[in-house]
PDB file of C-alpha atoms in Angstrom:
ATOM      1  CA  MET A   1      -4.526   1.490  16.284  1.00 93.00           C
ATOM      2  CA  ILE A   2      -1.939  -0.463  14.287  1.00 97.00           C
ATOM      3  CA  LYS A   3       0.488  -2.889  15.885  1.00 98.00           C
ATOM      4  CA  VAL A   4       3.869  -3.378  14.236  1.00 98.00           C
ATOM      5  CA  GLN A   5       6.208  -6.266  14.999  1.00 98.00           C
ATOM      6  CA  PHE A   6       9.662  -6.445  13.425  1.00 98.00           C
ATOM      7  CA  LEU A   7      10.155 -10.001  12.195  1.00 98.00           C
ATOM      8  CA  GLY A   8      13.593  -9.214  10.802  1.00 98.00           C
ATOM      9  CA  THR A   9      15.735  -6.092  10.580  1.00 98.00           C
ATOM     10  CA  GLY A  10      18.825  -7.355   8.778  1.00 98.00           C
ATOM     11  CA  THR A  11      20.158  -6.961   5.285  1.00 97.00           C
ATOM     12  CA  SER A  12      20.372  -9.682   2.631  1.00 97.00           C
ATOM     13  CA  GLN A  13      22.962 -11.806   4.449  1.00 97.00           C
ATOM     14  CA  GLY A  14      21.507 -11.351   7.915  1.00 98.00           C
ATOM     15  CA  ILE A  15      23.600 -10.904  11.061  1.00 98.00           C
ATOM     16  CA  PRO A  16      25.719 -12.820  11.853  1.00 98.00           C
ATOM     17  CA  ILE A  17      27.010 -13.460   8.350  1.00 98.00           C
ATOM     18  CA  ILE A  18      28.022 -17.052   7.707  1.00 98.00           C
ATOM     19  CA  GLY A  19      31.696 -17.521   8.552  1.00 98.00           C
ATOM     20  CA  SER A  20      32.277 -13.876   9.490  1.00 98.00           C
ATOM     21  CA  THR A  21      34.644 -12.864  12.280  1.00 98.00           C
ATOM     22  CA  HIS A  22      33.493  -9.222  12.228  1.00 98.00           C
ATOM     23  CA  PRO A  23      32.960  -8.011  15.823  1.00 98.00           C
ATOM     24  CA  VAL A  24      29.267  -7.268  15.249  1.00 98.00           C
ATOM     25  CA  CYS A  25      28.744 -10.785  13.875  1.00 98.00           C
ATOM     26  CA  LEU A  26      30.387 -12.152  17.048  1.00 98.00           C
ATOM     27  CA  SER A  27      28.324  -9.939  19.381  1.00 98.00           C
ATOM     28  CA  SER A  28      26.421 -11.607  22.227  1.00 98.00           C
ATOM     29  CA  ASP A  29      23.808  -8.814  22.262  1.00 98.00           C
ATOM     30  CA  PRO A  30      20.499 -10.240  20.924  1.00 98.00           C
ATOM     31  CA  LYS A  31      19.808  -6.876  19.269  1.00 98.00           C
ATOM     32  CA  ASP A  32      22.828  -7.443  17.024  1.00 98.00           C
ATOM     33  CA  LYS A  33      21.345 -10.670  15.633  1.00 98.00           C
ATOM     34  CA  ARG A  34      19.162  -9.805  12.671  1.00 98.00           C
ATOM     35  CA  LEU A  35      17.081 -12.024  10.401  1.00 98.00           C
ATOM     36  CA  ARG A  36      16.205 -10.885   6.891  1.00 98.00           C
ATOM     37  CA  VAL A  37      13.944  -7.852   6.824  1.00 98.00           C
ATOM     38  CA  SER A  38      10.186  -8.305   7.269  1.00 98.00           C
ATOM     39  CA  VAL A  39       7.392  -6.856   9.369  1.00 98.00           C
ATOM     40  CA  LEU A  40       4.041  -8.063  10.745  1.00 98.00           C
ATOM     41  CA  ILE A  41       1.256  -5.476  10.896  1.00 98.00           C
ATOM     42  CA  GLU A  42      -1.923  -6.060  12.894  1.00 98.00           C
ATOM     43  CA  TRP A  43      -5.229  -4.284  13.469  1.00 97.00           C
ATOM     44  CA  ASP A  44      -8.464  -5.795  14.734  1.00 96.00           C
ATOM     45  CA  ASP A  45      -8.066  -9.450  13.662  1.00 95.00           C
ATOM     46  CA  THR A  46      -6.013  -8.653  10.565  1.00 98.00           C
ATOM     47  CA  HIS A  47      -2.478 -10.017  10.163  1.00 98.00           C
ATOM     48  CA  LEU A  48      -0.553  -8.555   7.235  1.00 98.00           C
ATOM     49  CA  VAL A  49       3.060  -9.481   6.486  1.00 98.00           C
ATOM     50  CA  ILE A  50       5.319  -7.344   4.318  1.00 98.00           C
ATOM     51  CA  ASP A  51       7.914  -9.526   2.542  1.00 98.00           C
ATOM     52  CA  CYS A  52       8.764 -13.149   3.266  1.00 98.00           C
ATOM     53  CA  GLY A  53      12.464 -13.800   2.926  1.00 98.00           C
ATOM     54  CA  PRO A  54      14.413 -16.997   3.623  1.00 98.00           C
ATOM     55  CA  ASP A  55      13.814 -16.662   7.388  1.00 98.00           C
ATOM     56  CA  PHE A  56      10.012 -16.543   7.040  1.00 98.00           C
ATOM     57  CA  ARG A  57       9.312 -19.914   8.712  1.00 98.00           C
ATOM     58  CA  GLN A  58      11.510 -19.075  11.690  1.00 98.00           C
ATOM     59  CA  GLN A  59       9.933 -15.634  11.984  1.00 98.00           C
ATOM     60  CA  MET A  60       6.369 -16.962  11.946  1.00 98.00           C
ATOM     61  CA  LEU A  61       7.203 -19.517  14.645  1.00 98.00           C
ATOM     62  CA  ARG A  62       8.905 -16.917  16.802  1.00 98.00           C
ATOM     63  CA  ALA A  63       5.975 -14.499  16.441  1.00 98.00           C
ATOM     64  CA  ASN A  64       3.472 -17.299  17.149  1.00 97.00           C
ATOM     65  CA  CYS A  65       1.540 -16.179  14.078  1.00 97.00           C
ATOM     66  CA  THR A  66      -1.284 -18.613  13.340  1.00 96.00           C
ATOM     67  CA  HIS A  67      -2.911 -16.897  10.358  1.00 96.00           C
ATOM     68  CA  ILE A  68      -2.096 -14.258   7.775  1.00 98.00           C
ATOM     69  CA  ASP A  69      -4.607 -12.286   5.748  1.00 98.00           C
ATOM     70  CA  ALA A  70      -2.138 -11.251   3.042  1.00 98.00           C
ATOM     71  CA  LEU A  71       1.470 -11.017   1.984  1.00 98.00           C
ATOM     72  CA  PHE A  72       2.584  -7.671   0.601  1.00 98.00           C
ATOM     73  CA  PHE A  73       5.781  -7.548  -1.439  1.00 98.00           C
ATOM     74  CA  THR A  74       8.087  -4.565  -1.797  1.00 98.00           C
ATOM     75  CA  HIS A  75      10.173  -6.063  -4.624  1.00 98.00           C
ATOM     76  CA  GLU A  76      11.440  -9.351  -5.975  1.00 98.00           C
ATOM     77  CA  HIS A  77      14.903  -9.729  -4.431  1.00 98.00           C
ATOM     78  CA  ALA A  78      15.511 -13.058  -2.711  1.00 98.00           C
ATOM     79  CA  ASP A  79      15.925 -11.651   0.801  1.00 98.00           C
ATOM     80  CA  HIS A  80      12.335 -10.387   0.490  1.00 98.00           C
ATOM     81  CA  THR A  81      10.692 -13.307  -1.319  1.00 98.00           C
ATOM     82  CA  ALA A  82      12.625 -16.577  -0.942  1.00 98.00           C
ATOM     83  CA  GLY A  83      10.399 -17.885   1.871  1.00 98.00           C
ATOM     84  CA  LEU A  84       7.221 -17.934  -0.202  1.00 98.00           C
ATOM     85  CA  ASP A  85       6.950 -21.737  -0.119  1.00 97.00           C
ATOM     86  CA  ASP A  86       6.556 -21.551   3.661  1.00 98.00           C
ATOM     87  CA  ILE A  87       3.042 -20.180   3.303  1.00 98.00           C
ATOM     88  CA  ARG A  88       1.990 -23.844   3.037  1.00 97.00           C
ATOM     89  CA  PRO A  89       0.839 -24.248   6.687  1.00 97.00           C
ATOM     90  CA  PHE A  90      -1.291 -21.127   6.320  1.00 98.00           C
ATOM     91  CA  PHE A  91      -2.683 -22.399   3.004  1.00 97.00           C
ATOM     92  CA  PHE A  92      -3.593 -25.784   4.499  1.00 96.00           C
ATOM     93  CA  ARG A  93      -5.661 -24.015   7.201  1.00 96.00           C
ATOM     94  CA  GLN A  94      -6.979 -21.021   5.275  1.00 96.00           C
ATOM     95  CA  GLY A  95      -6.941 -21.775   1.556  1.00 96.00           C
ATOM     96  CA  SER A  96      -5.356 -19.528  -1.056  1.00 96.00           C
ATOM     97  CA  ILE A  97      -3.249 -16.725   0.405  1.00 98.00           C
ATOM     98  CA  PRO A  98      -3.720 -13.217  -1.053  1.00 98.00           C
ATOM     99  CA  VAL A  99      -0.466 -11.712  -2.338  1.00 98.00           C
ATOM    100  CA  TYR A 100      -0.059  -8.055  -3.313  1.00 98.00           C
ATOM    101  CA  GLY A 101       2.653  -6.460  -5.407  1.00 98.00           C
ATOM    102  CA  SER A 102       3.472  -4.663  -8.614  1.00 98.00           C
ATOM    103  CA  LYS A 103       2.940  -6.309 -11.997  1.00 98.00           C
ATOM    104  CA  ARG A 104       6.690  -6.838 -12.340  1.00 98.00           C
ATOM    105  CA  VAL A 105       7.036  -8.484  -8.944  1.00 98.00           C
ATOM    106  CA  LEU A 106       4.072 -10.818  -9.432  1.00 98.00           C
ATOM    107  CA  LYS A 107       5.411 -11.840 -12.842  1.00 98.00           C
ATOM    108  CA  ASN A 108       8.820 -12.575 -11.312  1.00 98.00           C
ATOM    109  CA  LEU A 109       7.311 -14.650  -8.506  1.00 98.00           C
ATOM    110  CA  SER A 110       5.063 -16.576 -10.886  1.00 97.00           C
ATOM    111  CA  ARG A 111       8.146 -17.597 -12.845  1.00 97.00           C
ATOM    112  CA  ARG A 112      10.277 -18.554  -9.841  1.00 97.00           C
ATOM    113  CA  PHE A 113       7.435 -20.222  -7.918  1.00 97.00           C
ATOM    114  CA  ASP A 114       5.428 -21.451 -10.891  1.00 94.00           C
ATOM    115  CA  TYR A 115       4.078 -24.455  -8.967  1.00 95.00           C
ATOM    116  CA  ILE A 116       2.431 -22.050  -6.506  1.00 96.00           C
ATOM    117  CA  PHE A 117       0.934 -19.743  -9.135  1.00 94.00           C
ATOM    118  CA  LEU A 118      -0.505 -22.483 -11.367  1.00 87.00           C
ATOM    119  CA  SER A 119      -4.302 -22.418 -11.617  1.00 78.00           C
ATOM    120  CA  LYS A 120      -4.659 -26.090 -12.589  1.00 76.00           C
ATOM    121  CA  ASN A 121      -2.708 -29.355 -12.711  1.00 76.00           C
ATOM    122  CA  LYS A 122      -1.022 -28.390  -9.448  1.00 81.00           C
ATOM    123  CA  TYR A 123       1.315 -30.702  -7.590  1.00 84.00           C
ATOM    124  CA  PRO A 124      -0.545 -32.161  -4.571  1.00 85.00           C
ATOM    125  CA  GLY A 125       0.449 -30.231  -1.457  1.00 88.00           C
ATOM    126  CA  ALA A 126       1.538 -27.094  -3.289  1.00 93.00           C
ATOM    127  CA  PRO A 127       0.051 -23.891  -1.865  1.00 95.00           C
ATOM    128  CA  SER A 128      -2.018 -21.452  -3.886  1.00 95.00           C
ATOM    129  CA  VAL A 129      -2.183 -17.675  -3.946  1.00 97.00           C
ATOM    130  CA  GLU A 130      -4.629 -14.991  -5.014  1.00 97.00           C
ATOM    131  CA  GLN A 131      -2.804 -12.319  -6.991  1.00 97.00           C
ATOM    132  CA  HIS A 132      -3.555  -8.624  -6.493  1.00 98.00           C
ATOM    133  CA  GLN A 133      -1.681  -6.277  -8.803  1.00 98.00           C
ATOM    134  CA  LEU A 134      -0.892  -2.862  -7.371  1.00 97.00           C
ATOM    135  CA  ALA A 135      -0.099   0.439  -9.050  1.00 95.00           C
ATOM    136  CA  ALA A 136       2.194   2.903  -7.325  1.00 92.00           C
ATOM    137  CA  ASP A 137      -0.222   5.786  -7.861  1.00 92.00           C
ATOM    138  CA  THR A 138      -3.413   4.056  -6.693  1.00 96.00           C
ATOM    139  CA  PRO A 139      -4.426   3.714  -3.021  1.00 98.00           C
ATOM    140  CA  PHE A 140      -6.634   0.720  -2.277  1.00 97.00           C
ATOM    141  CA  HIS A 141      -8.897  -0.668   0.441  1.00 97.00           C
ATOM    142  CA  PHE A 142      -7.838  -3.645   2.538  1.00 98.00           C
ATOM    143  CA  ASN A 143      -9.736  -4.963   5.588  1.00 97.00           C
ATOM    144  CA  GLY A 144     -11.126  -1.590   6.582  1.00 96.00           C
ATOM    145  CA  LYS A 145      -7.967   0.432   5.899  1.00 97.00           C
ATOM    146  CA  ILE A 146      -6.848   2.566   2.976  1.00 97.00           C
ATOM    147  CA  ILE A 147      -3.328   1.545   1.971  1.00 98.00           C
ATOM    148  CA  THR A 148      -1.244   3.950  -0.076  1.00 98.00           C
ATOM    149  CA  PRO A 149       1.641   2.533  -2.131  1.00 98.00           C
ATOM    150  CA  ILE A 150       4.834   4.583  -2.031  1.00 98.00           C
ATOM    151  CA  GLN A 151       7.321   4.095  -4.863  1.00 97.00           C
ATOM    152  CA  VAL A 152      11.009   4.461  -4.028  1.00 98.00           C
ATOM    153  CA  LEU A 153      14.104   3.532  -6.013  1.00 97.00           C
ATOM    154  CA  HIS A 154      16.630   0.850  -5.036  1.00 97.00           C
ATOM    155  CA  ASN A 155      19.331   2.167  -7.339  1.00 96.00           C
ATOM    156  CA  GLN A 156      17.192   2.035 -10.532  1.00 95.00           C
ATOM    157  CA  LEU A 157      14.797  -0.701  -9.389  1.00 98.00           C
ATOM    158  CA  PRO A 158      11.328   0.522  -8.325  1.00 98.00           C
ATOM    159  CA  VAL A 159      10.414  -0.715  -4.848  1.00 98.00           C
ATOM    160  CA  MET A 160       7.005  -0.352  -3.252  1.00 98.00           C
ATOM    161  CA  GLY A 161       6.526   0.925   0.282  1.00 98.00           C
ATOM    162  CA  TYR A 162       3.189   1.081   2.073  1.00 98.00           C
ATOM    163  CA  ARG A 163       1.421   3.706   4.165  1.00 98.00           C
ATOM    164  CA  ILE A 164      -1.431   2.600   6.448  1.00 98.00           C
ATOM    165  CA  ASP A 165      -3.035   5.386   8.480  1.00 97.00           C
ATOM    166  CA  ASP A 166      -0.119   7.326   9.999  1.00 97.00           C
ATOM    167  CA  PHE A 167       2.352   4.449   9.675  1.00 98.00           C
ATOM    168  CA  CYS A 168       4.666   3.919   6.693  1.00 98.00           C
ATOM    169  CA  TYR A 169       7.118   1.150   5.830  1.00 98.00           C
ATOM    170  CA  LEU A 170       9.938   1.900   3.369  1.00 98.00           C
ATOM    171  CA  THR A 171      12.763  -0.545   2.766  1.00 98.00           C
ATOM    172  CA  ASP A 172      15.605  -0.854   0.242  1.00 98.00           C
ATOM    173  CA  VAL A 173      15.505   2.878  -0.396  1.00 98.00           C
ATOM    174  CA  LYS A 174      18.203   4.803  -2.202  1.00 98.00           C
ATOM    175  CA  THR A 175      16.143   7.696  -3.547  1.00 97.00           C
ATOM    176  CA  LEU A 176      12.617   8.940  -2.996  1.00 95.00           C
ATOM    177  CA  PRO A 177      11.032  10.688  -6.006  1.00 93.00           C
ATOM    178  CA  GLU A 178       9.786  14.199  -5.317  1.00 91.00           C
ATOM    179  CA  ASN A 179       6.198  13.322  -6.251  1.00 92.00           C
ATOM    180  CA  GLU A 180       6.077  10.723  -3.473  1.00 95.00           C
ATOM    181  CA  LEU A 181       6.969  13.174  -0.689  1.00 94.00           C
ATOM    182  CA  GLU A 182       3.414  14.482  -0.366  1.00 92.00           C
ATOM    183  CA  LYS A 183       2.217  10.971   0.521  1.00 96.00           C
ATOM    184  CA  LEU A 184       4.513  10.957   3.549  1.00 97.00           C
ATOM    185  CA  GLN A 185       3.317  13.986   5.449  1.00 95.00           C
ATOM    186  CA  ASN A 186       2.136  13.882   9.078  1.00 96.00           C
ATOM    187  CA  LEU A 187       3.458  10.421   9.881  1.00 98.00           C
ATOM    188  CA  ASP A 188       3.322   9.110  13.416  1.00 98.00           C
ATOM    189  CA  LEU A 189       5.644   6.170  12.721  1.00 98.00           C
ATOM    190  CA  LEU A 190       8.078   5.755   9.830  1.00 98.00           C
ATOM    191  CA  VAL A 191      10.120   2.605   9.277  1.00 98.00           C
ATOM    192  CA  LEU A 192      13.009   3.360   6.935  1.00 98.00           C
ATOM    193  CA  SER A 193      15.978   1.351   5.710  1.00 98.00           C
ATOM    194  CA  ALA A 194      19.526   2.449   6.527  1.00 98.00           C
ATOM    195  CA  LEU A 195      22.230  -0.017   5.553  1.00 98.00           C
ATOM    196  CA  ARG A 196      25.499   1.181   7.069  1.00 98.00           C
ATOM    197  CA  ILE A 197      27.705   4.192   7.817  1.00 98.00           C
ATOM    198  CA  GLU A 198      29.588   4.269   4.494  1.00 97.00           C
ATOM    199  CA  PRO A 199      27.744   5.226   1.276  1.00 97.00           C
ATOM    200  CA  HIS A 200      26.273   2.445  -0.856  1.00 97.00           C
ATOM    201  CA  PRO A 201      25.078   2.608  -4.498  1.00 96.00           C
ATOM    202  CA  ASN A 202      21.747   0.857  -3.820  1.00 97.00           C
ATOM    203  CA  HIS A 203      20.800   1.824  -0.267  1.00 97.00           C
ATOM    204  CA  LEU A 204      20.568   4.836   1.992  1.00 98.00           C
ATOM    205  CA  ASN A 205      23.436   4.996   4.431  1.00 98.00           C
ATOM    206  CA  LEU A 206      22.841   6.416   7.891  1.00 98.00           C
ATOM    207  CA  GLU A 207      23.618  10.022   6.944  1.00 98.00           C
ATOM    208  CA  GLU A 208      21.307   9.912   3.918  1.00 98.00           C
ATOM    209  CA  ALA A 209      18.531   8.299   5.956  1.00 98.00           C
ATOM    210  CA  LEU A 210      18.787  11.031   8.596  1.00 98.00           C
ATOM    211  CA  GLU A 211      18.624  13.703   5.889  1.00 98.00           C
ATOM    212  CA  LEU A 212      15.432  12.190   4.511  1.00 97.00           C
ATOM    213  CA  ILE A 213      13.949  11.922   8.002  1.00 98.00           C
ATOM    214  CA  SER A 214      14.631  15.615   8.585  1.00 97.00           C
ATOM    215  CA  ILE A 215      12.645  16.407   5.434  1.00 96.00           C
ATOM    216  CA  LEU A 216       9.695  14.128   6.248  1.00 97.00           C
ATOM    217  CA  ASN A 217       9.698  15.001   9.964  1.00 97.00           C
ATOM    218  CA  PRO A 218       7.711  12.024  11.307  1.00 98.00           C
ATOM    219  CA  LYS A 219       7.043  11.835  15.030  1.00 98.00           C
ATOM    220  CA  ARG A 220       9.137   8.653  15.317  1.00 98.00           C
ATOM    221  CA  THR A 221      11.419   6.772  12.956  1.00 98.00           C
ATOM    222  CA  TYR A 222      12.824   3.263  13.309  1.00 98.00           C
ATOM    223  CA  LEU A 223      15.662   2.204  11.039  1.00 98.00           C
ATOM    224  CA  THR A 224      15.740  -1.277   9.520  1.00 98.00           C
ATOM    225  CA  HIS A 225      17.537  -3.334   6.813  1.00 98.00           C
ATOM    226  CA  ILE A 226      20.735  -2.930   8.829  1.00 98.00           C
ATOM    227  CA  SER A 227      24.064  -4.575   8.039  1.00 98.00           C
ATOM    228  CA  HIS A 228      26.873  -5.491  10.412  1.00 98.00           C
ATOM    229  CA  LEU A 229      28.770  -2.510   9.008  1.00 98.00           C
ATOM    230  CA  MET A 230      26.372  -0.143  10.767  1.00 98.00           C
ATOM    231  CA  GLY A 231      28.052  -1.117  14.042  1.00 98.00           C
ATOM    232  CA  PHE A 232      26.861  -2.381  17.400  1.00 98.00           C
ATOM    233  CA  HIS A 233      23.199  -1.687  18.155  1.00 98.00           C
ATOM    234  CA  GLU A 234      23.828  -0.051  21.529  1.00 98.00           C
ATOM    235  CA  GLU A 235      26.698   2.133  20.319  1.00 98.00           C
ATOM    236  CA  VAL A 236      24.876   3.380  17.215  1.00 98.00           C
ATOM    237  CA  SER A 237      21.685   4.016  19.201  1.00 98.00           C
ATOM    238  CA  LYS A 238      23.508   6.464  21.461  1.00 98.00           C
ATOM    239  CA  ARG A 239      24.546   8.582  18.477  1.00 97.00           C
ATOM    240  CA  LEU A 240      21.127   8.918  16.865  1.00 98.00           C
ATOM    241  CA  PRO A 241      19.163  12.174  17.042  1.00 98.00           C
ATOM    242  CA  PRO A 242      15.963  12.456  19.080  1.00 98.00           C
ATOM    243  CA  ARG A 243      12.968  10.453  17.829  1.00 98.00           C
ATOM    244  CA  VAL A 244      15.171   8.208  15.646  1.00 98.00           C
ATOM    245  CA  PHE A 245      15.895   4.646  16.752  1.00 98.00           C
ATOM    246  CA  LEU A 246      17.401   1.419  15.482  1.00 98.00           C
ATOM    247  CA  ALA A 247      14.799  -1.303  15.147  1.00 98.00           C
ATOM    248  CA  TYR A 248      15.664  -4.834  16.231  1.00 98.00           C
ATOM    249  CA  ASP A 249      14.127  -8.262  15.725  1.00 98.00           C
ATOM    250  CA  THR A 250      10.971  -8.900  17.841  1.00 98.00           C
ATOM    251  CA  LEU A 251      10.500  -5.187  18.637  1.00 98.00           C
ATOM    252  CA  LYS A 252       6.783  -4.332  18.939  1.00 98.00           C
ATOM    253  CA  LEU A 253       5.358  -0.846  18.385  1.00 98.00           C
ATOM    254  CA  THR A 254       1.955   0.777  18.022  1.00 96.00           C
ATOM    255  CA  SER A 255       0.849   3.602  15.755  1.00 92.00           C
ATOM    256  CA  ASN A 256      -2.316   5.678  15.864  1.00 78.00           C
TER     257      ASN A 256
END
């Protein structure tokens, strides 16, 4: 059994947006307050985090997470990577933290966080990582599970999703290549990004996400990477079809 905890379900600016007077940003409903998108996956004693954006420290404190076995990255955008320095408390207790991602993403991170990726002459107190380069067409073993990378497109930027058993996490999706569809059959739980109601050049909107869900036909789908322009959580939830739900920060699920 896999446990899934949503650390953040918001888009790049989070909700509320700084200085915004949009009604959703002013909502008092906790489900309308969204940190940058990230998820914690657990099985046995394994703690795996997908993406660590600028809210990573706050998310780890809120989840009471005391160790992580790896960080998996979907892509290099700041809302998915800017919290990397906050692995330091984990590093001080555990040593080097394994990080997984595509060659392009690891190269980008090693440039932006060069003091973390250095192998020698490191600044005292800087954390260290163990790099694991992933290929979109190559499943791999991790702590007793087979993890299958899923490549989607964020406009023209390749983004990596991950399938573990009958659970799959796909964020920042605009299109899903036909050759990836076969990897997404017979899902118990799908987490899929859906930005807003209106179309967007880089992200699925709600209508497009629902069309993709109808093709994949998972048992349950939870939508994430949600902007304030999607609307109020409770109102949107009432309009969703059966077996499709809006995720929210701190939501915990299990998957077989």
